[in-house]
DNA sequence: CCGATGGTTAGGCAATAGCTTTAGTATCAA
DNA sequence: TTGATACTAAAGCTATTGCCTAACCATCGG
């Protein structure tokens, strides 16, 4: 099952980053980071109809960023913290990769320097 | 100018997250995290035509994730580390928000407990 | 029961995304 | 100069996105 998890990770990240690529959806996530809220409260500040806001909410739920539960006639939405951390991990992995690379490059340049090779060009 | 920067930040994040929402583009970023590469090398592993890959590259450049320079007939691409950190900051800001909120919630629940109120129900 | 409230479904429409093929333009190597 | 290499530009096609309006359904408060 961990194998399946890895295979689907790409799709997960697609949905995740896609969900975050819209300002209305990010606004919803920002609001929910401060606590749960019903659909109408998420929709109110947005410059669009209620159904449009609902569709954004669907995208957030499909991405696993938001979970919601309906009690009576009001659906209360809450953020799903671990979803964002997957995106964070991907970004961090990239950063450590290029940082290591730059470290190695720095070492290499230092080596050249101490060998007295006079080509000091960079880039 | 810092004001203008803040106003455009939303658009920046749109482009940034949108760029990351595609597996072909993430593959390019992953490759470039390990060092610069020409266009053809970025395109080779992808299941699509070269012009298609070029279009993905354009998206990455427009998002500020990649910078490229053409010398002779080969365009060499490199990652732009600070672009990703902007996305990272947004995610981090959300996490600290909800962590603080959960901390406050924990404090509140502890208060209730020490007041001897017997409703121990959770979610 | 009745109206108002909160949400949902459905259908349609314009714009964008992602890809293709075709046809270029420079460069480099011989 | 000629052919291969590396990229670029343009046009077109399909699917998806993001939005709308117009219904509809299910509570809840009298």
PDB file of N, CA and C in Angstrom, chain A residues 12-116:
ATOM      1  N   UNK A  12      -1.593  13.211  -6.578  1.00  0.00           N
ATOM      2  CA  UNK A  12      -1.902  14.002  -5.390  1.00  0.00           C
ATOM      3  C   UNK A  12      -1.340  15.407  -5.510  1.00  0.00           C
ATOM      4  N   UNK A  13      -0.071  15.483  -5.911  1.00  0.00           N
ATOM      5  CA  UNK A  13       0.556  16.797  -6.012  1.00  0.00           C
ATOM      6  C   UNK A  13      -0.087  17.630  -7.110  1.00  0.00           C
ATOM      7  N   UNK A  14      -0.478  16.979  -8.203  1.00  0.00           N
ATOM      8  CA  UNK A  14      -1.212  17.711  -9.240  1.00  0.00           C
ATOM      9  C   UNK A  14      -2.416  18.403  -8.641  1.00  0.00           C
ATOM     10  N   UNK A  15      -3.237  17.634  -7.964  1.00  0.00           N
ATOM     11  CA  UNK A  15      -4.469  18.181  -7.386  1.00  0.00           C
ATOM     12  C   UNK A  15      -4.163  19.246  -6.347  1.00  0.00           C
ATOM     13  N   UNK A  16      -3.137  18.974  -5.558  1.00  0.00           N
ATOM     14  CA  UNK A  16      -2.791  19.871  -4.474  1.00  0.00           C
ATOM     15  C   UNK A  16      -2.346  21.233  -5.010  1.00  0.00           C
ATOM     16  N   UNK A  17      -1.365  21.223  -5.889  1.00  0.00           N
ATOM     17  CA  UNK A  17      -0.859  22.489  -6.417  1.00  0.00           C
ATOM     18  C   UNK A  17      -1.915  23.185  -7.262  1.00  0.00           C
ATOM     19  N   UNK A  18      -2.677  22.389  -8.005  1.00  0.00           N
ATOM     20  CA  UNK A  18      -3.751  23.001  -8.787  1.00  0.00           C
ATOM     21  C   UNK A  18      -4.741  23.721  -7.872  1.00  0.00           C
ATOM     22  N   UNK A  19      -5.072  23.088  -6.771  1.00  0.00           N
ATOM     23  CA  UNK A  19      -6.021  23.696  -5.838  1.00  0.00           C
ATOM     24  C   UNK A  19      -5.480  25.012  -5.296  1.00  0.00           C
ATOM     25  N   UNK A  20      -4.176  25.075  -5.082  1.00  0.00           N
ATOM     26  CA  UNK A  20      -3.577  26.274  -4.489  1.00  0.00           C
ATOM     27  C   UNK A  20      -3.342  27.371  -5.522  1.00  0.00           C
ATOM     28  N   UNK A  21      -3.525  27.049  -6.795  1.00  0.00           N
ATOM     29  CA  UNK A  21      -3.192  28.000  -7.856  1.00  0.00           C
ATOM     30  C   UNK A  21      -4.285  29.026  -8.105  1.00  0.00           C
ATOM     31  N   UNK A  22      -5.317  29.043  -7.291  1.00  0.00           N
ATOM     32  CA  UNK A  22      -6.418  29.985  -7.493  1.00  0.00           C
ATOM     33  C   UNK A  22      -6.588  30.862  -6.255  1.00  0.00           C
ATOM     34  N   UNK A  23      -6.668  32.186  -6.454  1.00  0.00           N
ATOM     35  CA  UNK A  23      -6.729  33.095  -5.296  1.00  0.00           C
ATOM     36  C   UNK A  23      -7.977  32.900  -4.441  1.00  0.00           C
ATOM     37  N   UNK A  24      -9.090  32.541  -5.067  1.00  0.00           N
ATOM     38  CA  UNK A  24     -10.300  32.314  -4.285  1.00  0.00           C
ATOM     39  C   UNK A  24     -10.105  31.110  -3.363  1.00  0.00           C
ATOM     40  N   UNK A  25      -9.501  30.072  -3.910  1.00  0.00           N
ATOM     41  CA  UNK A  25      -9.283  28.878  -3.090  1.00  0.00           C
ATOM     42  C   UNK A  25      -8.247  29.134  -2.004  1.00  0.00           C
ATOM     43  N   UNK A  26      -7.213  29.898  -2.336  1.00  0.00           N
ATOM     44  CA  UNK A  26      -6.240  30.215  -1.286  1.00  0.00           C
ATOM     45  C   UNK A  26      -6.894  31.047  -0.197  1.00  0.00           C
ATOM     46  N   UNK A  27      -7.782  31.954  -0.590  1.00  0.00           N
ATOM     47  CA  UNK A  27      -8.487  32.762   0.410  1.00  0.00           C
ATOM     48  C   UNK A  27      -9.284  31.861   1.346  1.00  0.00           C
ATOM     49  N   UNK A  28      -9.912  30.834   0.791  1.00  0.00           N
ATOM     50  CA  UNK A  28     -10.667  29.900   1.619  1.00  0.00           C
ATOM     51  C   UNK A  28      -9.736  29.186   2.596  1.00  0.00           C
ATOM     52  N   UNK A  29      -8.593  28.735   2.088  1.00  0.00           N
ATOM     53  CA  UNK A  29      -7.652  28.028   2.957  1.00  0.00           C
ATOM     54  C   UNK A  29      -7.148  28.969   4.057  1.00  0.00           C
ATOM     55  N   UNK A  30      -6.898  30.224   3.673  1.00  0.00           N
ATOM     56  CA  UNK A  30      -6.425  31.191   4.674  1.00  0.00           C
ATOM     57  C   UNK A  30      -7.477  31.383   5.760  1.00  0.00           C
ATOM     58  N   UNK A  31      -8.716  31.498   5.337  1.00  0.00           N
ATOM     59  CA  UNK A  31      -9.779  31.646   6.328  1.00  0.00           C
ATOM     60  C   UNK A  31      -9.869  30.417   7.235  1.00  0.00           C
ATOM     61  N   UNK A  32      -9.788  29.246   6.635  1.00  0.00           N
ATOM     62  CA  UNK A  32      -9.950  28.017   7.412  1.00  0.00           C
ATOM     63  C   UNK A  32      -8.741  27.735   8.301  1.00  0.00           C
ATOM     64  N   UNK A  33      -7.609  28.335   7.979  1.00  0.00           N
ATOM     65  CA  UNK A  33      -6.442  28.175   8.842  1.00  0.00           C
ATOM     66  C   UNK A  33      -6.684  28.821  10.199  1.00  0.00           C
ATOM     67  N   UNK A  34      -7.647  29.741  10.229  1.00  0.00           N
ATOM     68  CA  UNK A  34      -7.956  30.419  11.495  1.00  0.00           C
ATOM     69  C   UNK A  34      -9.134  29.776  12.201  1.00  0.00           C
ATOM     70  N   UNK A  35      -9.665  28.692  11.642  1.00  0.00           N
ATOM     71  CA  UNK A  35     -10.763  27.987  12.287  1.00  0.00           C
ATOM     72  C   UNK A  35     -11.851  27.582  11.305  1.00  0.00           C
ATOM     73  N   UNK A  36     -12.682  26.607  11.683  1.00  0.00           N
ATOM     74  CA  UNK A  36     -13.744  26.097  10.803  1.00  0.00           C
ATOM     75  C   UNK A  36     -14.742  27.183  10.433  1.00  0.00           C
ATOM     76  N   UNK A  37     -15.458  26.960   9.337  1.00  0.00           N
ATOM     77  CA  UNK A  37     -16.452  27.936   8.887  1.00  0.00           C
ATOM     78  C   UNK A  37     -17.471  27.245   7.995  1.00  0.00           C
ATOM     79  N   UNK A  38     -18.709  27.747   7.993  1.00  0.00           N
ATOM     80  CA  UNK A  38     -19.714  27.213   7.071  1.00  0.00           C
ATOM     81  C   UNK A  38     -19.475  27.727   5.660  1.00  0.00           C
ATOM     82  N   UNK A  39     -20.051  27.034   4.689  1.00  0.00           N
ATOM     83  CA  UNK A  39     -19.887  27.375   3.277  1.00  0.00           C
ATOM     84  C   UNK A  39     -20.168  28.844   3.010  1.00  0.00           C
ATOM     85  N   UNK A  40     -21.280  29.325   3.539  1.00  0.00           N
ATOM     86  CA  UNK A  40     -21.693  30.695   3.202  1.00  0.00           C
ATOM     87  C   UNK A  40     -20.679  31.718   3.679  1.00  0.00           C
ATOM     88  N   UNK A  41     -20.028  31.431   4.816  1.00  0.00           N
ATOM     89  CA  UNK A  41     -19.039  32.383   5.308  1.00  0.00           C
ATOM     90  C   UNK A  41     -17.802  32.378   4.427  1.00  0.00           C
ATOM     91  N   UNK A  42     -17.455  31.207   3.896  1.00  0.00           N
ATOM     92  CA  UNK A  42     -16.313  31.147   2.980  1.00  0.00           C
ATOM     93  C   UNK A  42     -16.613  31.881   1.682  1.00  0.00           C
ATOM     94  N   UNK A  43     -17.869  31.786   1.271  1.00  0.00           N
ATOM     95  CA  UNK A  43     -18.247  32.358  -0.024  1.00  0.00           C
ATOM     96  C   UNK A  43     -18.427  33.872   0.044  1.00  0.00           C
ATOM     97  N   UNK A  44     -18.886  34.376   1.187  1.00  0.00           N
ATOM     98  CA  UNK A  44     -19.296  35.782   1.280  1.00  0.00           C
ATOM     99  C   UNK A  44     -18.254  36.766   0.770  1.00  0.00           C
ATOM    100  N   UNK A  45     -16.985  36.670   1.179  1.00  0.00           N
ATOM    101  CA  UNK A  45     -16.022  37.678   0.718  1.00  0.00           C
ATOM    102  C   UNK A  45     -15.615  37.536  -0.749  1.00  0.00           C
ATOM    103  N   UNK A  46     -15.987  36.451  -1.382  1.00  0.00           N
ATOM    104  CA  UNK A  46     -15.508  36.223  -2.750  1.00  0.00           C
ATOM    105  C   UNK A  46     -16.404  36.908  -3.780  1.00  0.00           C
ATOM    106  N   UNK A  47     -15.791  37.458  -4.837  1.00  0.00           N
ATOM    107  CA  UNK A  47     -16.550  38.181  -5.857  1.00  0.00           C
ATOM    108  C   UNK A  47     -17.174  37.245  -6.877  1.00  0.00           C
ATOM    109  N   UNK A  48     -18.011  36.339  -6.398  1.00  0.00           N
ATOM    110  CA  UNK A  48     -18.629  35.368  -7.309  1.00  0.00           C
ATOM    111  C   UNK A  48     -19.878  34.793  -6.659  1.00  0.00           C
ATOM    112  N   UNK A  49     -20.639  34.045  -7.449  1.00  0.00           N
ATOM    113  CA  UNK A  49     -21.892  33.466  -6.957  1.00  0.00           C
ATOM    114  C   UNK A  49     -21.593  32.345  -5.969  1.00  0.00           C
ATOM    115  N   UNK A  50     -22.612  31.959  -5.215  1.00  0.00           N
ATOM    116  CA  UNK A  50     -22.448  30.871  -4.260  1.00  0.00           C
ATOM    117  C   UNK A  50     -22.107  29.544  -4.940  1.00  0.00           C
ATOM    118  N   UNK A  51     -22.795  29.168  -6.023  1.00  0.00           N
ATOM    119  CA  UNK A  51     -22.409  27.918  -6.688  1.00  0.00           C
ATOM    120  C   UNK A  51     -20.950  27.911  -7.153  1.00  0.00           C
ATOM    121  N   UNK A  52     -20.475  29.054  -7.630  1.00  0.00           N
ATOM    122  CA  UNK A  52     -19.075  29.105  -8.055  1.00  0.00           C
ATOM    123  C   UNK A  52     -18.160  28.828  -6.870  1.00  0.00           C
ATOM    124  N   UNK A  53     -18.467  29.432  -5.739  1.00  0.00           N
ATOM    125  CA  UNK A  53     -17.656  29.196  -4.546  1.00  0.00           C
ATOM    126  C   UNK A  53     -17.713  27.727  -4.136  1.00  0.00           C
ATOM    127  N   UNK A  54     -18.894  27.129  -4.265  1.00  0.00           N
ATOM    128  CA  UNK A  54     -19.039  25.708  -3.940  1.00  0.00           C
ATOM    129  C   UNK A  54     -18.106  24.854  -4.793  1.00  0.00           C
ATOM    130  N   UNK A  55     -17.991  25.208  -6.053  1.00  0.00           N
ATOM    131  CA  UNK A  55     -17.120  24.434  -6.935  1.00  0.00           C
ATOM    132  C   UNK A  55     -15.668  24.531  -6.482  1.00  0.00           C
ATOM    133  N   UNK A  56     -15.270  25.714  -6.043  1.00  0.00           N
ATOM    134  CA  UNK A  56     -13.917  25.855  -5.516  1.00  0.00           C
ATOM    135  C   UNK A  56     -13.736  24.964  -4.292  1.00  0.00           C
ATOM    136  N   UNK A  57     -14.769  24.941  -3.478  1.00  0.00           N
ATOM    137  CA  UNK A  57     -14.714  24.098  -2.286  1.00  0.00           C
ATOM    138  C   UNK A  57     -14.560  22.625  -2.662  1.00  0.00           C
ATOM    139  N   UNK A  58     -15.268  22.219  -3.712  1.00  0.00           N
ATOM    140  CA  UNK A  58     -15.134  20.838  -4.182  1.00  0.00           C
ATOM    141  C   UNK A  58     -13.689  20.532  -4.568  1.00  0.00           C
ATOM    142  N   UNK A  59     -13.062  21.495  -5.246  1.00  0.00           N
ATOM    143  CA  UNK A  59     -11.674  21.296  -5.661  1.00  0.00           C
ATOM    144  C   UNK A  59     -10.785  21.132  -4.430  1.00  0.00           C
ATOM    145  N   UNK A  60     -11.021  21.953  -3.421  1.00  0.00           N
ATOM    146  CA  UNK A  60     -10.222  21.863  -2.197  1.00  0.00           C
ATOM    147  C   UNK A  60     -10.431  20.521  -1.502  1.00  0.00           C
ATOM    148  N   UNK A  61     -11.662  20.043  -1.496  1.00  0.00           N
ATOM    149  CA  UNK A  61     -11.928  18.754  -0.861  1.00  0.00           C
ATOM    150  C   UNK A  61     -11.294  17.616  -1.650  1.00  0.00           C
ATOM    151  N   UNK A  62     -11.400  17.689  -2.988  1.00  0.00           N
ATOM    152  CA  UNK A  62     -10.802  16.647  -3.827  1.00  0.00           C
ATOM    153  C   UNK A  62      -9.292  16.604  -3.626  1.00  0.00           C
ATOM    154  N   UNK A  63      -8.692  17.740  -3.335  1.00  0.00           N
ATOM    155  CA  UNK A  63      -7.247  17.800  -3.107  1.00  0.00           C
ATOM    156  C   UNK A  63      -6.881  17.364  -1.695  1.00  0.00           C
ATOM    157  N   UNK A  64      -7.899  17.131  -0.877  1.00  0.00           N
ATOM    158  CA  UNK A  64      -7.648  16.705   0.496  1.00  0.00           C
ATOM    159  C   UNK A  64      -7.277  17.836   1.434  1.00  0.00           C
ATOM    160  N   UNK A  65      -7.434  19.059   0.960  1.00  0.00           N
ATOM    161  CA  UNK A  65      -7.043  20.206   1.778  1.00  0.00           C
ATOM    162  C   UNK A  65      -8.109  20.577   2.785  1.00  0.00           C
ATOM    163  N   UNK A  66      -9.351  20.211   2.473  1.00  0.00           N
ATOM    164  CA  UNK A  66     -10.471  20.600   3.320  1.00  0.00           C
ATOM    165  C   UNK A  66     -11.365  19.389   3.534  1.00  0.00           C
ATOM    166  N   UNK A  67     -11.908  19.306   4.714  1.00  0.00           N
ATOM    167  CA  UNK A  67     -12.880  18.269   5.037  1.00  0.00           C
ATOM    168  C   UNK A  67     -14.118  19.008   5.507  1.00  0.00           C
ATOM    169  N   UNK A  68     -15.298  18.463   5.213  1.00  0.00           N
ATOM    170  CA  UNK A  68     -16.510  19.174   5.615  1.00  0.00           C
ATOM    171  C   UNK A  68     -17.562  18.181   6.057  1.00  0.00           C
ATOM    172  N   UNK A  69     -18.449  18.672   6.902  1.00  0.00           N
ATOM    173  CA  UNK A  69     -19.498  17.811   7.429  1.00  0.00           C
ATOM    174  C   UNK A  69     -20.773  18.635   7.535  1.00  0.00           C
ATOM    175  N   UNK A  70     -21.866  18.017   7.136  1.00  0.00           N
ATOM    176  CA  UNK A  70     -23.120  18.760   7.136  1.00  0.00           C
ATOM    177  C   UNK A  70     -23.959  18.335   8.337  1.00  0.00           C
ATOM    178  N   UNK A  71     -24.363  19.307   9.118  1.00  0.00           N
ATOM    179  CA  UNK A  71     -25.260  19.026  10.229  1.00  0.00           C
ATOM    180  C   UNK A  71     -26.430  19.993  10.118  1.00  0.00           C
ATOM    181  N   UNK A  72     -27.629  19.432  10.097  1.00  0.00           N
ATOM    182  CA  UNK A  72     -28.793  20.258   9.821  1.00  0.00           C
ATOM    183  C   UNK A  72     -28.723  20.757   8.397  1.00  0.00           C
ATOM    184  N   UNK A  73     -28.832  22.043   8.187  1.00  0.00           N
ATOM    185  CA  UNK A  73     -28.712  22.521   6.808  1.00  0.00           C
ATOM    186  C   UNK A  73     -27.415  23.276   6.588  1.00  0.00           C
ATOM    187  N   UNK A  74     -26.518  23.259   7.552  1.00  0.00           N
ATOM    188  CA  UNK A  74     -25.267  23.985   7.383  1.00  0.00           C
ATOM    189  C   UNK A  74     -24.071  23.038   7.317  1.00  0.00           C
ATOM    190  N   UNK A  75     -23.276  23.231   6.280  1.00  0.00           N
ATOM    191  CA  UNK A  75     -22.068  22.432   6.096  1.00  0.00           C
ATOM    192  C   UNK A  75     -20.885  23.189   6.672  1.00  0.00           C
ATOM    193  N   UNK A  76     -20.233  22.564   7.631  1.00  0.00           N
ATOM    194  CA  UNK A  76     -19.091  23.211   8.269  1.00  0.00           C
ATOM    195  C   UNK A  76     -17.794  22.644   7.703  1.00  0.00           C
ATOM    196  N   UNK A  77     -16.908  23.540   7.282  1.00  0.00           N
ATOM    197  CA  UNK A  77     -15.659  23.145   6.642  1.00  0.00           C
ATOM    198  C   UNK A  77     -14.492  23.376   7.583  1.00  0.00           C
ATOM    199  N   UNK A  78     -13.493  22.497   7.485  1.00  0.00           N
ATOM    200  CA  UNK A  78     -12.294  22.644   8.298  1.00  0.00           C
ATOM    201  C   UNK A  78     -11.088  22.265   7.446  1.00  0.00           C
ATOM    202  N   UNK A  79      -9.959  22.806   7.819  1.00  0.00           N
ATOM    203  CA  UNK A  79      -8.735  22.522   7.066  1.00  0.00           C
ATOM    204  C   UNK A  79      -8.190  21.152   7.456  1.00  0.00           C
ATOM    205  N   UNK A  80      -7.464  20.542   6.540  1.00  0.00           N
ATOM    206  CA  UNK A  80      -6.857  19.226   6.758  1.00  0.00           C
ATOM    207  C   UNK A  80      -5.338  19.415   6.741  1.00  0.00           C
ATOM    208  N   UNK A  81      -4.761  19.664   7.914  1.00  0.00           N
ATOM    209  CA  UNK A  81      -3.370  20.127   7.982  1.00  0.00           C
ATOM    210  C   UNK A  81      -2.369  19.283   7.217  1.00  0.00           C
ATOM    211  N   UNK A  82      -2.502  17.962   7.261  1.00  0.00           N
ATOM    212  CA  UNK A  82      -1.450  17.139   6.672  1.00  0.00           C
ATOM    213  C   UNK A  82      -1.392  17.243   5.153  1.00  0.00           C
ATOM    214  N   UNK A  83      -2.450  17.713   4.521  1.00  0.00           N
ATOM    215  CA  UNK A  83      -2.433  17.815   3.060  1.00  0.00           C
ATOM    216  C   UNK A  83      -1.363  18.809   2.607  1.00  0.00           C
ATOM    217  N   UNK A  84      -1.354  19.967   3.234  1.00  0.00           N
ATOM    218  CA  UNK A  84      -0.383  20.993   2.855  1.00  0.00           C
ATOM    219  C   UNK A  84       1.051  20.518   3.068  1.00  0.00           C
ATOM    220  N   UNK A  85       1.244  19.674   4.078  1.00  0.00           N
ATOM    221  CA  UNK A  85       2.627  19.301   4.374  1.00  0.00           C
ATOM    222  C   UNK A  85       3.214  18.431   3.272  1.00  0.00           C
ATOM    223  N   UNK A  86       2.358  17.809   2.477  1.00  0.00           N
ATOM    224  CA  UNK A  86       2.892  17.028   1.360  1.00  0.00           C
ATOM    225  C   UNK A  86       3.523  17.945   0.313  1.00  0.00           C
ATOM    226  N   UNK A  87       2.830  19.054   0.041  1.00  0.00           N
ATOM    227  CA  UNK A  87       3.391  20.038  -0.877  1.00  0.00           C
ATOM    228  C   UNK A  87       4.684  20.605  -0.309  1.00  0.00           C
ATOM    229  N   UNK A  88       4.658  20.846   0.995  1.00  0.00           N
ATOM    230  CA  UNK A  88       5.834  21.402   1.654  1.00  0.00           C
ATOM    231  C   UNK A  88       7.026  20.459   1.510  1.00  0.00           C
ATOM    232  N   UNK A  89       6.748  19.170   1.672  1.00  0.00           N
ATOM    233  CA  UNK A  89       7.845  18.201   1.557  1.00  0.00           C
ATOM    234  C   UNK A  89       8.460  18.216   0.165  1.00  0.00           C
ATOM    235  N   UNK A  90       7.617  18.299  -0.856  1.00  0.00           N
ATOM    236  CA  UNK A  90       8.152  18.307  -2.212  1.00  0.00           C
ATOM    237  C   UNK A  90       9.075  19.504  -2.404  1.00  0.00           C
ATOM    238  N   UNK A  91       8.608  20.669  -1.980  1.00  0.00           N
ATOM    239  CA  UNK A  91       9.408  21.882  -2.131  1.00  0.00           C
ATOM    240  C   UNK A  91      10.715  21.762  -1.362  1.00  0.00           C
ATOM    241  N   UNK A  92      10.634  21.253  -0.135  1.00  0.00           N
ATOM    242  CA  UNK A  92      11.838  21.095   0.674  1.00  0.00           C
ATOM    243  C   UNK A  92      12.836  20.144   0.023  1.00  0.00           C
ATOM    244  N   UNK A  93      12.310  19.071  -0.560  1.00  0.00           N
ATOM    245  CA  UNK A  93      13.198  18.108  -1.213  1.00  0.00           C
ATOM    246  C   UNK A  93      13.972  18.796  -2.334  1.00  0.00           C
ATOM    247  N   UNK A  94      13.286  19.610  -3.121  1.00  0.00           N
ATOM    248  CA  UNK A  94      13.974  20.325  -4.197  1.00  0.00           C
ATOM    249  C   UNK A  94      15.046  21.227  -3.627  1.00  0.00           C
ATOM    250  N   UNK A  95      14.716  21.921  -2.542  1.00  0.00           N
ATOM    251  CA  UNK A  95      15.675  22.882  -2.012  1.00  0.00           C
ATOM    252  C   UNK A  95      16.921  22.189  -1.500  1.00  0.00           C
ATOM    253  N   UNK A  96      16.735  21.096  -0.776  1.00  0.00           N
ATOM    254  CA  UNK A  96      17.927  20.410  -0.276  1.00  0.00           C
ATOM    255  C   UNK A  96      18.766  19.892  -1.437  1.00  0.00           C
ATOM    256  N   UNK A  97      18.111  19.463  -2.513  1.00  0.00           N
ATOM    257  CA  UNK A  97      18.883  19.007  -3.676  1.00  0.00           C
ATOM    258  C   UNK A  97      19.789  20.104  -4.206  1.00  0.00           C
ATOM    259  N   UNK A  98      19.197  21.282  -4.461  1.00  0.00           N
ATOM    260  CA  UNK A  98      20.052  22.288  -5.081  1.00  0.00           C
ATOM    261  C   UNK A  98      21.036  22.881  -4.079  1.00  0.00           C
ATOM    262  N   UNK A  99      20.682  22.837  -2.792  1.00  0.00           N
ATOM    263  CA  UNK A  99      21.642  23.334  -1.805  1.00  0.00           C
ATOM    264  C   UNK A  99      22.855  22.426  -1.752  1.00  0.00           C
ATOM    265  N   UNK A 100      22.624  21.113  -1.769  1.00  0.00           N
ATOM    266  CA  UNK A 100      23.740  20.176  -1.795  1.00  0.00           C
ATOM    267  C   UNK A 100      24.593  20.396  -3.038  1.00  0.00           C
ATOM    268  N   UNK A 101      23.908  20.599  -4.141  1.00  0.00           N
ATOM    269  CA  UNK A 101      24.636  20.818  -5.390  1.00  0.00           C
ATOM    270  C   UNK A 101      25.504  22.070  -5.291  1.00  0.00           C
ATOM    271  N   UNK A 102      24.944  23.133  -4.745  1.00  0.00           N
ATOM    272  CA  UNK A 102      25.710  24.381  -4.626  1.00  0.00           C
ATOM    273  C   UNK A 102      26.865  24.202  -3.651  1.00  0.00           C
ATOM    274  N   UNK A 103      26.636  23.391  -2.607  1.00  0.00           N
ATOM    275  CA  UNK A 103      27.730  23.090  -1.688  1.00  0.00           C
ATOM    276  C   UNK A 103      28.873  22.415  -2.443  1.00  0.00           C
ATOM    277  N   UNK A 104      28.494  21.374  -3.203  1.00  0.00           N
ATOM    278  CA  UNK A 104      29.528  20.657  -3.950  1.00  0.00           C
ATOM    279  C   UNK A 104      30.246  21.587  -4.916  1.00  0.00           C
ATOM    280  N   UNK A 105      29.482  22.469  -5.549  1.00  0.00           N
ATOM    281  CA  UNK A 105      30.084  23.425  -6.472  1.00  0.00           C
ATOM    282  C   UNK A 105      31.075  24.319  -5.738  1.00  0.00           C
ATOM    283  N   UNK A 106      30.673  24.748  -4.539  1.00  0.00           N
ATOM    284  CA  UNK A 106      31.555  25.593  -3.743  1.00  0.00           C
ATOM    285  C   UNK A 106      32.850  24.870  -3.411  1.00  0.00           C
ATOM    286  N   UNK A 107      32.727  23.605  -3.010  1.00  0.00           N
ATOM    287  CA  UNK A 107      33.909  22.801  -2.706  1.00  0.00           C
ATOM    288  C   UNK A 107      34.822  22.714  -3.928  1.00  0.00           C
ATOM    289  N   UNK A 108      34.192  22.472  -5.053  1.00  0.00           N
ATOM    290  CA  UNK A 108      34.933  22.310  -6.295  1.00  0.00           C
ATOM    291  C   UNK A 108      35.715  23.592  -6.625  1.00  0.00           C
ATOM    292  N   UNK A 109      35.024  24.711  -6.484  1.00  0.00           N
ATOM    293  CA  UNK A 109      35.681  25.981  -6.797  1.00  0.00           C
ATOM    294  C   UNK A 109      36.846  26.214  -5.839  1.00  0.00           C
ATOM    295  N   UNK A 110      36.638  25.836  -4.555  1.00  0.00           N
ATOM    296  CA  UNK A 110      37.701  26.008  -3.580  1.00  0.00           C
ATOM    297  C   UNK A 110      38.915  25.149  -3.972  1.00  0.00           C
ATOM    298  N   UNK A 111      38.616  23.923  -4.423  1.00  0.00           N
ATOM    299  CA  UNK A 111      39.677  23.027  -4.867  1.00  0.00           C
ATOM    300  C   UNK A 111      40.487  23.660  -5.993  1.00  0.00           C
ATOM    301  N   UNK A 112      39.781  24.164  -6.978  1.00  0.00           N
ATOM    302  CA  UNK A 112      40.451  24.815  -8.109  1.00  0.00           C
ATOM    303  C   UNK A 112      41.365  25.927  -7.617  1.00  0.00           C
ATOM    304  N   UNK A 113      40.814  26.729  -6.701  1.00  0.00           N
ATOM    305  CA  UNK A 113      41.541  27.868  -6.164  1.00  0.00           C
ATOM    306  C   UNK A 113      42.853  27.428  -5.504  1.00  0.00           C
ATOM    307  N   UNK A 114      42.754  26.403  -4.639  1.00  0.00           N
ATOM    308  CA  UNK A 114      43.925  25.965  -3.890  1.00  0.00           C
ATOM    309  C   UNK A 114      44.935  25.240  -4.781  1.00  0.00           C
ATOM    310  N   UNK A 115      44.467  24.829  -5.970  1.00  0.00           N
ATOM    311  CA  UNK A 115      45.409  24.217  -6.908  1.00  0.00           C
ATOM    312  C   UNK A 115      46.134  25.264  -7.733  1.00  0.00           C
ATOM    313  N   UNK A 116      45.784  26.530  -7.482  1.00  0.00           N
ATOM    314  CA  UNK A 116      46.477  27.628  -8.143  1.00  0.00           C
ATOM    315  C   UNK A 116      46.106  27.805  -9.607  1.00  0.00           C
TER     316      UNK A 116
END
